[in-house]
């Protein structure tokens, strides 16, 4: 799995490079990309970064007190979240607790790099997203073996870097931000509920339950006709010979067992008349999805 590690500023760059060297120990399927090391001389930096953003499956953003509002950090974070989704972007806090995180990046689940438990949770999450995962006990053993190496590197990076001029956030500021986030989530939930309600009210909703059962809900007009045709097709071919029925924009798709296909061919003319009389296309498929024949609605 490819991981894009974003940074801005010298401290974040050193952290990104430390993660780049350390993460593959957790799972050899991990391939990190850090722009400071993975862009060769003469290669166009922005085009390379854009390409990697599209190819990566997960993003880690190295955040410091001084860079959390940097345009580049927020650009890459926004690009990653659009490409991967919010659950696949992890802010990795280098020299600050989670409570001091501010700006657009607060919408993502952050990891405190000084907290061993937080970093372990991040590693488990990354391992779960890999195509080839490491067994949990083995992963824990590997983490315990190499955690000290990363921790030492991070402590050295913090100590060597100049003290940040960005003050800790006031409690009132944090509370105001939390209120804003709660209100935003409330608005999103309300909008989602409205969409769900509108979907439920669509009169043409069509649901297929058990393999050999077709159910039409809120039946009116075309839906009643489709239900009637579905029942007639079951009588012609045999309910036990139909594994699935699917409604399409133009009619019905009938998936049949081998015996069902044979029966459908035997009543070919009847199905043809039914499709024409009811103005509904009837298409016959084998159980595996192979196309057999269609009866147009005319």
PDB file of N, CA, C and O in Angstrom, residues 153-195:
ATOM      1  N   UNK A 153      13.929   9.277  17.578  1.00  0.00           N
ATOM      2  CA  UNK A 153      14.044  10.213  16.453  1.00  0.00           C
ATOM      3  C   UNK A 153      13.151  11.428  16.633  1.00  0.00           C
ATOM      4  O   UNK A 153      13.555  12.568  16.382  1.00  0.00           O
ATOM      5  N   UNK A 154      11.927  11.195  17.090  1.00  0.00           N
ATOM      6  CA  UNK A 154      10.989  12.302  17.260  1.00  0.00           C
ATOM      7  C   UNK A 154      11.434  13.238  18.385  1.00  0.00           C
ATOM      8  O   UNK A 154      11.314  14.469  18.271  1.00  0.00           O
ATOM      9  N   UNK A 155      11.926  12.660  19.478  1.00  0.00           N
ATOM     10  CA  UNK A 155      12.418  13.493  20.586  1.00  0.00           C
ATOM     11  C   UNK A 155      13.583  14.363  20.107  1.00  0.00           C
ATOM     12  O   UNK A 155      13.660  15.560  20.411  1.00  0.00           O
ATOM     13  N   UNK A 156      14.495  13.763  19.331  1.00  0.00           N
ATOM     14  CA  UNK A 156      15.646  14.514  18.801  1.00  0.00           C
ATOM     15  C   UNK A 156      15.185  15.637  17.883  1.00  0.00           C
ATOM     16  O   UNK A 156      15.698  16.766  17.945  1.00  0.00           O
ATOM     17  N   UNK A 157      14.199  15.349  17.043  1.00  0.00           N
ATOM     18  CA  UNK A 157      13.670  16.356  16.124  1.00  0.00           C
ATOM     19  C   UNK A 157      13.064  17.524  16.893  1.00  0.00           C
ATOM     20  O   UNK A 157      13.294  18.696  16.572  1.00  0.00           O
ATOM     21  N   UNK A 158      12.314  17.224  17.948  1.00  0.00           N
ATOM     22  CA  UNK A 158      11.695  18.295  18.744  1.00  0.00           C
ATOM     23  C   UNK A 158      12.748  19.130  19.455  1.00  0.00           C
ATOM     24  O   UNK A 158      12.642  20.359  19.518  1.00  0.00           O
ATOM     25  N   UNK A 159      13.763  18.462  20.015  1.00  0.00           N
ATOM     26  CA  UNK A 159      14.782  19.174  20.783  1.00  0.00           C
ATOM     27  C   UNK A 159      15.668  20.042  19.891  1.00  0.00           C
ATOM     28  O   UNK A 159      16.103  21.120  20.310  1.00  0.00           O
ATOM     29  N   UNK A 160      15.934  19.584  18.677  1.00  0.00           N
ATOM     30  CA  UNK A 160      16.809  20.327  17.772  1.00  0.00           C
ATOM     31  C   UNK A 160      16.101  21.499  17.108  1.00  0.00           C
ATOM     32  O   UNK A 160      16.752  22.439  16.624  1.00  0.00           O
ATOM     33  N   UNK A 161      14.779  21.452  17.068  1.00  0.00           N
ATOM     34  CA  UNK A 161      14.027  22.505  16.390  1.00  0.00           C
ATOM     35  C   UNK A 161      13.821  23.696  17.322  1.00  0.00           C
ATOM     36  O   UNK A 161      13.661  23.526  18.538  1.00  0.00           O
ATOM     37  N   UNK A 162      13.846  24.909  16.789  1.00  0.00           N
ATOM     38  CA  UNK A 162      13.619  26.098  17.618  1.00  0.00           C
ATOM     39  C   UNK A 162      12.228  26.086  18.223  1.00  0.00           C
ATOM     40  O   UNK A 162      11.285  25.539  17.636  1.00  0.00           O
ATOM     41  N   UNK A 163      12.096  26.654  19.384  1.00  0.00           N
ATOM     42  CA  UNK A 163      10.813  26.666  20.076  1.00  0.00           C
ATOM     43  C   UNK A 163       9.789  27.450  19.265  1.00  0.00           C
ATOM     44  O   UNK A 163      10.066  28.526  18.738  1.00  0.00           O
ATOM     45  N   UNK A 164       8.599  26.902  19.160  1.00  0.00           N
ATOM     46  CA  UNK A 164       7.549  27.530  18.369  1.00  0.00           C
ATOM     47  C   UNK A 164       7.093  28.836  19.005  1.00  0.00           C
ATOM     48  O   UNK A 164       7.026  28.971  20.229  1.00  0.00           O
ATOM     49  N   UNK A 165       6.786  29.786  18.147  1.00  0.00           N
ATOM     50  CA  UNK A 165       6.255  31.068  18.626  1.00  0.00           C
ATOM     51  C   UNK A 165       4.728  31.066  18.668  1.00  0.00           C
ATOM     52  O   UNK A 165       4.117  32.038  19.087  1.00  0.00           O
ATOM     53  N   UNK A 166       4.143  29.958  18.218  1.00  0.00           N
ATOM     54  CA  UNK A 166       2.679  29.856  18.235  1.00  0.00           C
ATOM     55  C   UNK A 166       2.220  29.444  19.627  1.00  0.00           C
ATOM     56  O   UNK A 166       2.602  28.385  20.122  1.00  0.00           O
ATOM     57  N   UNK A 167       1.425  30.276  20.296  1.00  0.00           N
ATOM     58  CA  UNK A 167       1.010  29.970  21.676  1.00  0.00           C
ATOM     59  C   UNK A 167      -0.002  28.837  21.728  1.00  0.00           C
ATOM     60  O   UNK A 167      -0.649  28.507  20.725  1.00  0.00           O
ATOM     61  N   UNK A 168      -0.127  28.236  22.918  1.00  0.00           N
ATOM     62  CA  UNK A 168      -1.165  27.229  23.108  1.00  0.00           C
ATOM     63  C   UNK A 168      -2.528  27.892  23.003  1.00  0.00           C
ATOM     64  O   UNK A 168      -2.705  29.072  23.319  1.00  0.00           O
ATOM     65  N   UNK A 169      -3.482  27.144  22.561  1.00  0.00           N
ATOM     66  CA  UNK A 169      -4.819  27.692  22.359  1.00  0.00           C
ATOM     67  C   UNK A 169      -5.527  27.913  23.697  1.00  0.00           C
ATOM     68  O   UNK A 169      -5.403  27.119  24.628  1.00  0.00           O
ATOM     69  N   UNK A 170      -6.293  28.985  23.739  1.00  0.00           N
ATOM     70  CA  UNK A 170      -7.105  29.273  24.921  1.00  0.00           C
ATOM     71  C   UNK A 170      -8.268  28.290  24.993  1.00  0.00           C
ATOM     72  O   UNK A 170      -8.788  27.834  23.971  1.00  0.00           O
ATOM     73  N   UNK A 171      -8.680  27.992  26.230  1.00  0.00           N
ATOM     74  CA  UNK A 171      -9.801  27.070  26.418  1.00  0.00           C
ATOM     75  C   UNK A 171     -11.061  27.576  25.731  1.00  0.00           C
ATOM     76  O   UNK A 171     -11.809  26.806  25.111  1.00  0.00           O
ATOM     77  N   UNK A 172     -11.301  28.873  25.799  1.00  0.00           N
ATOM     78  CA  UNK A 172     -12.504  29.440  25.179  1.00  0.00           C
ATOM     79  C   UNK A 172     -12.485  29.249  23.667  1.00  0.00           C
ATOM     80  O   UNK A 172     -13.515  28.979  23.040  1.00  0.00           O
ATOM     81  N   UNK A 173     -11.305  29.356  23.065  1.00  0.00           N
ATOM     82  CA  UNK A 173     -11.185  29.162  21.621  1.00  0.00           C
ATOM     83  C   UNK A 173     -11.510  27.729  21.238  1.00  0.00           C
ATOM     84  O   UNK A 173     -12.200  27.462  20.251  1.00  0.00           O
ATOM     85  N   UNK A 174     -10.992  26.786  22.057  1.00  0.00           N
ATOM     86  CA  UNK A 174     -11.250  25.368  21.789  1.00  0.00           C
ATOM     87  C   UNK A 174     -12.737  25.067  21.911  1.00  0.00           C
ATOM     88  O   UNK A 174     -13.323  24.370  21.072  1.00  0.00           O
ATOM     89  N   UNK A 175     -13.381  25.620  22.957  1.00  0.00           N
ATOM     90  CA  UNK A 175     -14.805  25.378  23.160  1.00  0.00           C
ATOM     91  C   UNK A 175     -15.634  25.958  22.018  1.00  0.00           C
ATOM     92  O   UNK A 175     -16.592  25.331  21.550  1.00  0.00           O
ATOM     93  N   UNK A 176     -15.260  27.156  21.552  1.00  0.00           N
ATOM     94  CA  UNK A 176     -15.988  27.767  20.431  1.00  0.00           C
ATOM     95  C   UNK A 176     -15.866  26.911  19.175  1.00  0.00           C
ATOM     96  O   UNK A 176     -16.825  26.750  18.412  1.00  0.00           O
ATOM     97  N   UNK A 177     -14.686  26.349  18.963  1.00  0.00           N
ATOM     98  CA  UNK A 177     -14.493  25.500  17.794  1.00  0.00           C
ATOM     99  C   UNK A 177     -15.315  24.228  17.906  1.00  0.00           C
ATOM    100  O   UNK A 177     -15.912  23.765  16.923  1.00  0.00           O
ATOM    101  N   UNK A 178     -15.359  23.644  19.106  1.00  0.00           N
ATOM    102  CA  UNK A 178     -16.153  22.437  19.311  1.00  0.00           C
ATOM    103  C   UNK A 178     -17.634  22.700  19.042  1.00  0.00           C
ATOM    104  O   UNK A 178     -18.318  21.879  18.420  1.00  0.00           O
ATOM    105  N   UNK A 179     -18.121  23.850  19.510  1.00  0.00           N
ATOM    106  CA  UNK A 179     -19.526  24.202  19.266  1.00  0.00           C
ATOM    107  C   UNK A 179     -19.784  24.304  17.764  1.00  0.00           C
ATOM    108  O   UNK A 179     -20.788  23.810  17.249  1.00  0.00           O
ATOM    109  N   UNK A 180     -18.837  24.943  17.044  1.00  0.00           N
ATOM    110  CA  UNK A 180     -18.986  25.064  15.605  1.00  0.00           C
ATOM    111  C   UNK A 180     -19.005  23.716  14.904  1.00  0.00           C
ATOM    112  O   UNK A 180     -19.802  23.484  13.989  1.00  0.00           O
ATOM    113  N   UNK A 181     -18.122  22.813  15.345  1.00  0.00           N
ATOM    114  CA  UNK A 181     -18.065  21.489  14.735  1.00  0.00           C
ATOM    115  C   UNK A 181     -19.343  20.695  14.998  1.00  0.00           C
ATOM    116  O   UNK A 181     -19.855  20.002  14.120  1.00  0.00           O
ATOM    117  N   UNK A 182     -19.862  20.804  16.232  1.00  0.00           N
ATOM    118  CA  UNK A 182     -21.099  20.096  16.573  1.00  0.00           C
ATOM    119  C   UNK A 182     -22.249  20.614  15.724  1.00  0.00           C
ATOM    120  O   UNK A 182     -23.073  19.842  15.212  1.00  0.00           O
ATOM    121  N   UNK A 183     -22.313  21.934  15.551  1.00  0.00           N
ATOM    122  CA  UNK A 183     -23.376  22.505  14.726  1.00  0.00           C
ATOM    123  C   UNK A 183     -23.253  22.058  13.274  1.00  0.00           C
ATOM    124  O   UNK A 183     -24.252  21.770  12.613  1.00  0.00           O
ATOM    125  N   UNK A 184     -22.023  22.006  12.787  1.00  0.00           N
ATOM    126  CA  UNK A 184     -21.804  21.562  11.407  1.00  0.00           C
ATOM    127  C   UNK A 184     -22.247  20.114  11.235  1.00  0.00           C
ATOM    128  O   UNK A 184     -22.898  19.767  10.238  1.00  0.00           O
ATOM    129  N   UNK A 185     -21.894  19.257  12.201  1.00  0.00           N
ATOM    130  CA  UNK A 185     -22.309  17.855  12.124  1.00  0.00           C
ATOM    131  C   UNK A 185     -23.816  17.728  12.199  1.00  0.00           C
ATOM    132  O   UNK A 185     -24.422  16.901  11.514  1.00  0.00           O
ATOM    133  N   UNK A 186     -24.445  18.570  13.025  1.00  0.00           N
ATOM    134  CA  UNK A 186     -25.898  18.547  13.140  1.00  0.00           C
ATOM    135  C   UNK A 186     -26.547  18.915  11.804  1.00  0.00           C
ATOM    136  O   UNK A 186     -27.531  18.298  11.381  1.00  0.00           O
ATOM    137  N   UNK A 187     -25.973  19.909  11.122  1.00  0.00           N
ATOM    138  CA  UNK A 187     -26.493  20.318   9.818  1.00  0.00           C
ATOM    139  C   UNK A 187     -26.340  19.187   8.805  1.00  0.00           C
ATOM    140  O   UNK A 187     -27.250  18.903   8.019  1.00  0.00           O
ATOM    141  N   UNK A 188     -25.177  18.529   8.820  1.00  0.00           N
ATOM    142  CA  UNK A 188     -24.942  17.421   7.886  1.00  0.00           C
ATOM    143  C   UNK A 188     -25.920  16.281   8.132  1.00  0.00           C
ATOM    144  O   UNK A 188     -26.461  15.690   7.191  1.00  0.00           O
ATOM    145  N   UNK A 189     -26.127  15.953   9.416  1.00  0.00           N
ATOM    146  CA  UNK A 189     -27.046  14.867   9.749  1.00  0.00           C
ATOM    147  C   UNK A 189     -28.459  15.211   9.307  1.00  0.00           C
ATOM    148  O   UNK A 189     -29.189  14.371   8.773  1.00  0.00           O
ATOM    149  N   UNK A 190     -28.858  16.473   9.516  1.00  0.00           N
ATOM    150  CA  UNK A 190     -30.186  16.900   9.089  1.00  0.00           C
ATOM    151  C   UNK A 190     -30.375  16.777   7.593  1.00  0.00           C
ATOM    152  O   UNK A 190     -31.421  16.319   7.107  1.00  0.00           O
ATOM    153  N   UNK A 191     -29.342  17.172   6.836  1.00  0.00           N
ATOM    154  CA  UNK A 191     -29.408  17.071   5.376  1.00  0.00           C
ATOM    155  C   UNK A 191     -29.494  15.614   4.943  1.00  0.00           C
ATOM    156  O   UNK A 191     -30.238  15.261   4.020  1.00  0.00           O
ATOM    157  N   UNK A 192     -28.727  14.749   5.618  1.00  0.00           N
ATOM    158  CA  UNK A 192     -28.749  13.324   5.292  1.00  0.00           C
ATOM    159  C   UNK A 192     -30.121  12.723   5.580  1.00  0.00           C
ATOM    160  O   UNK A 192     -30.636  11.919   4.789  1.00  0.00           O
ATOM    161  N   UNK A 193     -30.721  13.104   6.700  1.00  0.00           N
ATOM    162  CA  UNK A 193     -32.042  12.586   7.036  1.00  0.00           C
ATOM    163  C   UNK A 193     -33.075  13.004   5.993  1.00  0.00           C
ATOM    164  O   UNK A 193     -33.971  12.228   5.638  1.00  0.00           O
ATOM    165  N   UNK A 194     -32.940  14.224   5.487  1.00  0.00           N
ATOM    166  CA  UNK A 194     -33.857  14.700   4.452  1.00  0.00           C
ATOM    167  C   UNK A 194     -33.731  13.863   3.182  1.00  0.00           C
ATOM    168  O   UNK A 194     -34.731  13.489   2.558  1.00  0.00           O
ATOM    169  N   UNK A 195     -32.491  13.562   2.808  1.00  0.00           N
ATOM    170  CA  UNK A 195     -32.250  12.752   1.610  1.00  0.00           C
ATOM    171  C   UNK A 195     -32.823  11.348   1.786  1.00  0.00           C
ATOM    172  O   UNK A 195     -33.473  10.800   0.893  1.00  0.00           O
TER     173      UNK A 195
END
